[in-house]
CSV table of C-alpha atoms in Angstrom, one decimal:
chain,number,residue,atom,x,y,z
A,1180,MET,CA,54.5,26.8,-42.1
A,1181,THR,CA,51.6,24.8,-43.1
A,1182,ASP,CA,48.7,27.4,-42.3
A,1183,THR,CA,46.1,25.2,-44.4
A,1184,PRO,CA,42.7,26.5,-44.3
A,1185,GLY,CA,39.6,24.6,-42.7
A,1186,PRO,CA,39.1,22.8,-39.7
A,1187,ALA,CA,41.6,20.0,-38.9
A,1188,SER,CA,40.1,16.8,-39.9
A,1189,SER,CA,41.4,13.7,-38.2
A,1190,PHE,CA,43.5,12.4,-40.9
A,1191,GLU,CA,45.4,15.7,-40.8
A,1192,ARG,CA,45.8,15.4,-37.2
A,1193,GLU,CA,47.1,11.8,-37.4
A,1194,ALA,CA,49.0,11.9,-40.8
A,1195,LEU,CA,50.4,15.2,-41.2
A,1196,PRO,CA,52.9,15.1,-38.1
A,1197,HIS,CA,54.4,12.2,-39.8
A,1198,LEU,CA,55.4,14.0,-43.3
A,1199,ASP,CA,59.1,14.5,-42.4
A,1200,THR,CA,59.4,10.5,-41.7
A,1201,LEU,CA,57.8,9.9,-44.8
A,1202,TYR,CA,60.0,12.2,-46.9
A,1203,ARG,CA,63.4,10.9,-45.3
A,1204,VAL,CA,62.4,7.4,-45.8
A,1205,ALA,CA,61.4,8.1,-49.4
A,1206,LEU,CA,64.6,10.1,-50.0
A,1207,ARG,CA,66.7,7.1,-48.4
A,1208,LEU,CA,64.7,4.4,-50.7
A,1209,GLY,CA,64.5,6.0,-54.0
A,1210,GLY,CA,67.3,8.8,-54.0
A,1211,GLU,CA,65.8,11.3,-56.2
A,1212,GLU,CA,64.4,14.0,-54.8
A,1213,SER,CA,61.7,14.5,-57.5
A,1214,ARG,CA,60.7,10.9,-57.2
A,1215,ALA,CA,61.0,10.9,-53.2
A,1216,GLN,CA,58.3,13.6,-53.1
A,1217,ASP,CA,56.0,11.8,-55.8
A,1218,LEU,CA,56.3,8.9,-53.5
A,1219,VAL,CA,55.5,10.8,-50.3
A,1220,GLN,CA,52.2,12.6,-52.1
A,1221,ASP,CA,51.0,9.4,-53.5
A,1222,THR,CA,51.3,7.9,-50.1
A,1223,MET,CA,49.4,10.5,-48.5
A,1224,LEU,CA,46.7,10.5,-51.0
A,1225,LYS,CA,46.6,6.9,-50.9
A,1226,ALA,CA,46.3,7.1,-47.2
A,1227,PHE,CA,43.5,9.5,-47.2
A,1228,ARG,CA,41.4,7.5,-49.4
A,1229,ALA,CA,41.9,4.5,-47.4
A,1230,TRP,CA,41.5,6.8,-43.8
A,1231,HIS,CA,38.4,4.4,-43.0
A,1232,GLN,CA,40.6,1.3,-43.0
A,1233,PHE,CA,42.9,2.9,-40.5
A,1234,ARG,CA,41.7,1.8,-36.9
A,1235,PRO,CA,42.2,5.1,-34.5
A,1236,GLY,CA,44.7,4.4,-31.5
A,1237,THR,CA,46.8,2.1,-33.6
A,1238,ASN,CA,50.2,3.4,-34.9
A,1239,ALA,CA,49.4,5.6,-37.5
A,1240,ARG,CA,53.2,6.1,-38.4
A,1241,ALA,CA,53.6,2.5,-38.8
A,1242,TRP,CA,50.7,2.4,-41.2
A,1243,LEU,CA,51.7,5.6,-43.2
A,1244,LEU,CA,54.9,3.5,-43.7
A,1245,THR,CA,53.4,0.4,-44.8
A,1246,ILE,CA,51.7,2.5,-47.5
A,1247,LEU,CA,54.7,4.4,-48.4
A,1248,ARG,CA,56.8,0.9,-48.9
A,1249,ASN,CA,54.1,-0.7,-50.5
A,1250,THR,CA,53.9,2.1,-53.4
A,1251,PHE,CA,57.5,2.2,-53.8
A,1252,ILE,CA,57.8,-1.4,-54.4
A,1253,ASN,CA,55.1,-1.6,-57.0
A,1254,GLU,CA,56.1,1.4,-58.8
A,1255,TYR,CA,59.8,0.1,-58.7
A,1256,ARG,CA,58.7,-3.3,-60.1
A,1257,ARG,CA,56.5,-1.5,-62.9
A,1258,GLN,CA,59.5,0.3,-63.8
A,1259,LYS,CA,62.3,-2.5,-63.6
A,1260,ARG,CA,59.7,-5.2,-64.5
A,1261,GLU,CA,61.5,-7.1,-62.4
A,1262,PRO,CA,60.5,-10.5,-61.0
A,1263,ILE,CA,59.2,-11.0,-57.8
A,1264,PRO,CA,62.1,-11.9,-55.8
A,1265,VAL,CA,62.2,-14.9,-53.7
A,1266,ASP,CA,61.5,-15.1,-50.0
A,1267,ILE,CA,64.6,-14.0,-48.9
A,1268,ASP,CA,63.7,-15.0,-45.1
A,1269,LEU,CA,64.2,-18.7,-46.3
A,1270,VAL,CA,67.6,-18.0,-47.7
A,1271,GLU,CA,70.3,-19.1,-45.8
A,1272,PRO,CA,71.9,-16.5,-43.5
A,1273,TYR,CA,75.4,-16.0,-43.8
A,1274,ILE,CA,77.3,-14.9,-41.0
A,1275,VAL,CA,80.1,-12.7,-42.1
A,1276,ARG,CA,82.0,-11.0,-39.3
A,1277,PRO,CA,84.0,-8.9,-41.6
A,1278,ALA,CA,85.9,-8.0,-39.2
A,1279,GLY,CA,87.7,-4.7,-39.9
A,1280,PRO,CA,89.8,-6.2,-37.1
A,1281,ASP,CA,93.2,-6.7,-37.2
A,1282,THR,CA,94.3,-3.3,-38.6
A,1283,ASP,CA,91.0,-1.6,-37.3
A,1284,PRO,CA,89.2,-3.6,-34.3
A,1285,GLU,CA,87.3,-0.5,-33.2
A,1286,GLY,CA,86.0,0.5,-36.6
A,1287,ALA,CA,87.5,3.8,-36.9
A,1288,PHE,CA,87.2,4.0,-40.7
A,1289,PHE,CA,83.7,4.1,-40.5
A,1290,SER,CA,83.9,8.0,-39.6
A,1291,LYS,CA,85.5,8.2,-42.7
A,1292,ILE,CA,83.0,6.9,-44.9
A,1293,VAL,CA,80.7,9.6,-46.9
A,1294,ASP,CA,76.8,9.8,-46.7
A,1295,ALA,CA,76.4,9.4,-49.9
A,1296,ARG,CA,78.5,5.9,-50.3
A,1297,VAL,CA,76.5,5.0,-47.1
A,1298,LEU,CA,73.0,5.2,-49.1
A,1299,GLU,CA,74.6,3.9,-52.2
A,1300,ALA,CA,75.4,0.6,-49.9
A,1301,VAL,CA,72.3,0.7,-48.2
A,1302,ARG,CA,70.3,0.9,-51.7
A,1303,SER,CA,72.1,-2.1,-53.1
A,1304,LEU,CA,70.8,-4.5,-50.4
A,1305,PRO,CA,68.2,-6.8,-51.0
A,1306,ASP,CA,64.8,-5.0,-50.8
A,1307,GLU,CA,63.7,-6.6,-47.5
A,1308,PHE,CA,67.1,-6.4,-46.1
A,1309,ARG,CA,67.1,-2.5,-46.9
A,1310,ASP,CA,63.6,-1.7,-45.9
A,1311,ALA,CA,64.2,-3.1,-42.4
A,1312,LEU,CA,67.5,-1.1,-42.0
A,1313,ILE,CA,66.5,2.2,-43.3
A,1314,LEU,CA,63.6,2.0,-40.5
A,1315,SER,CA,65.2,0.8,-37.8
A,1316,ASP,CA,69.0,2.1,-38.0
A,1317,MET,CA,68.6,5.0,-40.0
A,1318,GLU,CA,65.1,6.5,-39.0
A,1319,GLY,CA,65.2,4.9,-35.5
A,1320,LEU,CA,61.8,3.2,-35.2
A,1321,SER,CA,61.8,0.2,-32.5
A,1322,TYR,CA,62.0,-3.4,-33.8
A,1323,ALA,CA,58.2,-3.5,-32.6
A,1324,GLU,CA,57.3,-0.6,-35.2
A,1325,VAL,CA,59.6,-1.6,-38.1
A,1326,ALA,CA,57.7,-4.8,-38.0
A,1327,GLU,CA,54.3,-3.4,-38.0
A,1328,SER,CA,55.5,-1.3,-40.8
A,1329,LEU,CA,56.8,-4.0,-42.9
A,1330,GLU,CA,54.0,-6.4,-42.1
A,1331,VAL,CA,56.1,-9.6,-40.3
A,1332,PRO,CA,56.8,-10.7,-37.2
A,1333,ILE,CA,59.2,-9.2,-34.9
A,1334,GLY,CA,62.0,-12.3,-35.1
A,1335,THR,CA,61.9,-11.7,-39.0
A,1336,VAL,CA,62.8,-8.0,-38.3
A,1337,LYS,CA,65.7,-9.0,-36.2
A,1338,SER,CA,67.0,-11.6,-38.3
A,1339,ARG,CA,66.3,-9.0,-41.4
A,1340,LEU,CA,68.4,-6.7,-39.7
A,1341,PHE,CA,70.8,-9.0,-38.3
A,1342,ARG,CA,71.8,-10.1,-42.2
A,1343,ALA,CA,71.7,-6.5,-43.5
A,1344,ARG,CA,74.2,-4.9,-41.1
A,1345,ARG,CA,76.4,-7.8,-41.7
A,1346,LEU,CA,76.4,-7.3,-45.1
A,1347,LEU,CA,76.5,-3.6,-45.2
A,1348,GLN,CA,79.6,-3.8,-42.6
A,1349,LYS,CA,81.1,-6.0,-45.2
A,1350,GLN,CA,80.3,-3.7,-48.1
A,1351,LEU,CA,81.6,-0.6,-46.2
A,1352,TYR,CA,84.8,-2.5,-45.0
A,1353,ASP,CA,85.8,-3.1,-48.5
A,1354,HIS,CA,85.2,0.1,-49.6
A,1355,ALA,CA,87.3,1.3,-46.9
A,1356,VAL,CA,89.8,-1.0,-48.0
A,1357,GLU,CA,89.4,0.2,-51.4
A,1358,MET,CA,90.0,3.8,-50.8
A,1359,GLY,CA,92.9,3.2,-48.2
A,1360,TYR,CA,91.2,4.4,-45.4
A,1361,ILE,CA,92.5,0.7,-43.8
A,1362,GLN,CA,95.2,-1.8,-44.8
A,1363,PRO,CA,93.4,-5.4,-45.9
A,1364,ARG,CA,94.1,-7.8,-43.7
A,1365,GLU,CA,96.9,-10.3,-44.3
A,1366,ASP,CA,95.1,-13.6,-44.4
A,1367,ARG,CA,98.3,-15.6,-45.5
B,364,MET,CA,87.6,-17.8,-31.0
B,365,THR,CA,87.9,-15.1,-28.3
B,366,PRO,CA,88.3,-16.3,-25.2
B,367,ASP,CA,85.9,-15.7,-22.5
B,368,THR,CA,88.0,-14.2,-19.7
B,369,THR,CA,85.0,-12.7,-17.3
B,370,ALA,CA,83.9,-14.5,-14.3
B,371,ALA,CA,81.5,-11.7,-13.6
B,372,SER,CA,79.1,-12.7,-16.2
B,373,ASP,CA,77.8,-16.1,-17.2
B,374,PHE,CA,77.6,-14.7,-20.6
B,375,ASP,CA,80.0,-16.0,-23.1
B,376,CYS,CA,81.3,-14.4,-25.9
B,377,GLU,CA,79.2,-15.6,-28.5
B,378,ALA,CA,76.0,-15.0,-26.4
B,379,ALA,CA,77.2,-11.7,-25.7
B,380,LEU,CA,78.1,-10.9,-29.3
B,381,ALA,CA,74.7,-12.5,-31.0
B,382,GLN,CA,73.2,-9.6,-28.6
B,383,LEU,CA,75.2,-6.7,-29.3
B,384,ASP,CA,73.3,-4.9,-31.9
B,385,ASP,CA,70.0,-5.3,-30.0
B,386,TYR,CA,71.9,-4.0,-26.7
B,387,LEU,CA,72.9,-1.2,-28.4
B,388,LYS,CA,69.5,-0.5,-29.9
B,389,ARG,CA,68.0,-0.5,-26.4
B,390,GLU,CA,66.0,-3.4,-27.7
B,391,LEU,CA,66.6,-6.0,-24.6
B,392,THR,CA,64.9,-6.6,-21.4
B,393,PRO,CA,66.6,-4.7,-18.4
B,394,GLU,CA,67.9,-7.9,-17.2
B,395,LEU,CA,69.2,-9.4,-20.7
B,396,ALA,CA,71.1,-6.0,-21.4
B,397,ASP,CA,72.6,-6.1,-17.9
B,398,ARG,CA,74.1,-9.4,-18.7
B,399,VAL,CA,75.5,-8.3,-21.9
B,400,ARG,CA,76.9,-5.3,-20.4
B,401,ALA,CA,78.7,-7.2,-17.6
B,402,HIS,CA,80.5,-9.6,-20.1
B,403,VAL,CA,81.6,-6.7,-22.4
B,404,GLU,CA,83.1,-4.5,-19.9
B,405,ALA,CA,85.3,-7.6,-18.6
B,406,CYS,CA,85.8,-9.0,-22.3
B,407,ALA,CA,88.6,-6.6,-24.5
B,408,PRO,CA,87.7,-8.4,-27.8
B,409,CYS,CA,84.0,-8.2,-27.1
B,410,PHE,CA,84.6,-4.5,-26.0
B,411,ARG,CA,85.9,-3.9,-29.3
B,412,GLN,CA,83.4,-5.5,-31.0
B,413,MET,CA,81.0,-3.2,-29.4
B,414,ARG,CA,82.6,0.0,-30.3
B,415,TYR,CA,83.0,-1.3,-33.8
B,416,ALA,CA,78.8,-2.2,-33.9
B,417,GLU,CA,78.5,1.5,-32.1
B,418,ARG,CA,80.3,3.1,-34.8
B,419,PHE,CA,78.7,1.2,-37.8
B,420,LEU,CA,75.2,2.1,-36.2
B,421,SER,CA,76.2,5.9,-35.4
B,422,LEU,CA,76.9,6.0,-39.4
B,423,LEU,CA,73.9,5.1,-40.2
B,424,ARG,CA,72.2,7.7,-38.2
B,425,GLY,CA,73.7,10.2,-40.2
B,426,PRO,CA,72.7,10.5,-44.0
B,427,GLY,CA,69.5,12.7,-44.3
B,428,SER,CA,68.7,12.8,-40.4
B,429,GLU,CA,68.4,16.7,-40.4
B,430,LEU,CA,66.1,16.6,-43.6
B,431,ARG,CA,62.5,17.7,-43.4
B,432,CYS,CA,59.3,17.5,-45.9
B,433,PRO,CA,60.1,20.7,-47.6
B,434,ASP,CA,57.2,23.3,-47.3
B,435,PRO,CA,56.5,23.4,-51.1
B,436,LEU,CA,55.7,19.8,-51.0
B,437,ARG,CA,53.5,20.2,-47.8
B,438,LEU,CA,51.6,22.8,-49.9
B,439,ARG,CA,51.2,20.6,-52.8
B,440,ILE,CA,50.1,17.8,-50.5
B,441,ALA,CA,47.6,20.1,-48.6
B,442,ASP,CA,45.9,21.2,-52.4
B,443,ALA,CA,45.8,17.7,-53.4
B,444,LEU,CA,44.0,16.6,-50.1
B,445,ARG,CA,41.7,19.4,-50.5
B,446,ALA,CA,41.1,18.5,-53.9
B,447,GLU,CA,40.7,15.3,-53.1
B,448,GLY,CA,37.6,16.2,-50.9
B,449,GLY,CA,35.7,14.7,-48.1
B,450,ASP,CA,35.8,15.0,-44.3
B,451,HIS,CA,37.8,12.9,-42.3
């Protein structure tokens, strides 16, 4: 497929195998196909220019994902002119155990929710939650690799994931009620 | 809250539920995973919670998982890298 001429450089050997991951993560982050493609290309070019900073033997995928994420955030900020968000890890954790429970304790309703709705809900999460969730639960990276990609301690990854999942479960539960996939709980 | 009905595990419901996602993500040490499993298998409410968490996590693995970087994009990137020059 990629029959590029010339000798395989170390960059090509290390970075190109991760294009699928970068592309999937870019799409989940941004949604729009053309924008996701631009993001992947920008990421690869930046990585190429910064290749001397990469330490051989360390995790190239995590390194590339760091660049992709930082690029995405910077673009997003520039376009939206939004203020830099507060440190989400200092926000009080809110434990919601949205219990689909009474009428659907095992969450059968999840299987009725379409992909587009899942993505919409994921993108509505605060950035820090969204990023951890995409890398861990959608792309399947280990917590350690997510921590490396997001440049935060593993404990931070865990707490972000915990809260991201609870928020998302609540949203999807509410959506399922709205769509009539399950009956709402009677809280009386 | 949910009663802890198990004698087989020293884990109570709260402890087991707190580890559930990590257990399903295979992020626990084997020892901890064994304790979570022992509790969940013997506790109906926690078992249901585990099914709930399992279905949720499997829903998240769905969207886009089959996607691959399109060939035209690969070519564009290869061209851009060549134009960039350098020999890494």
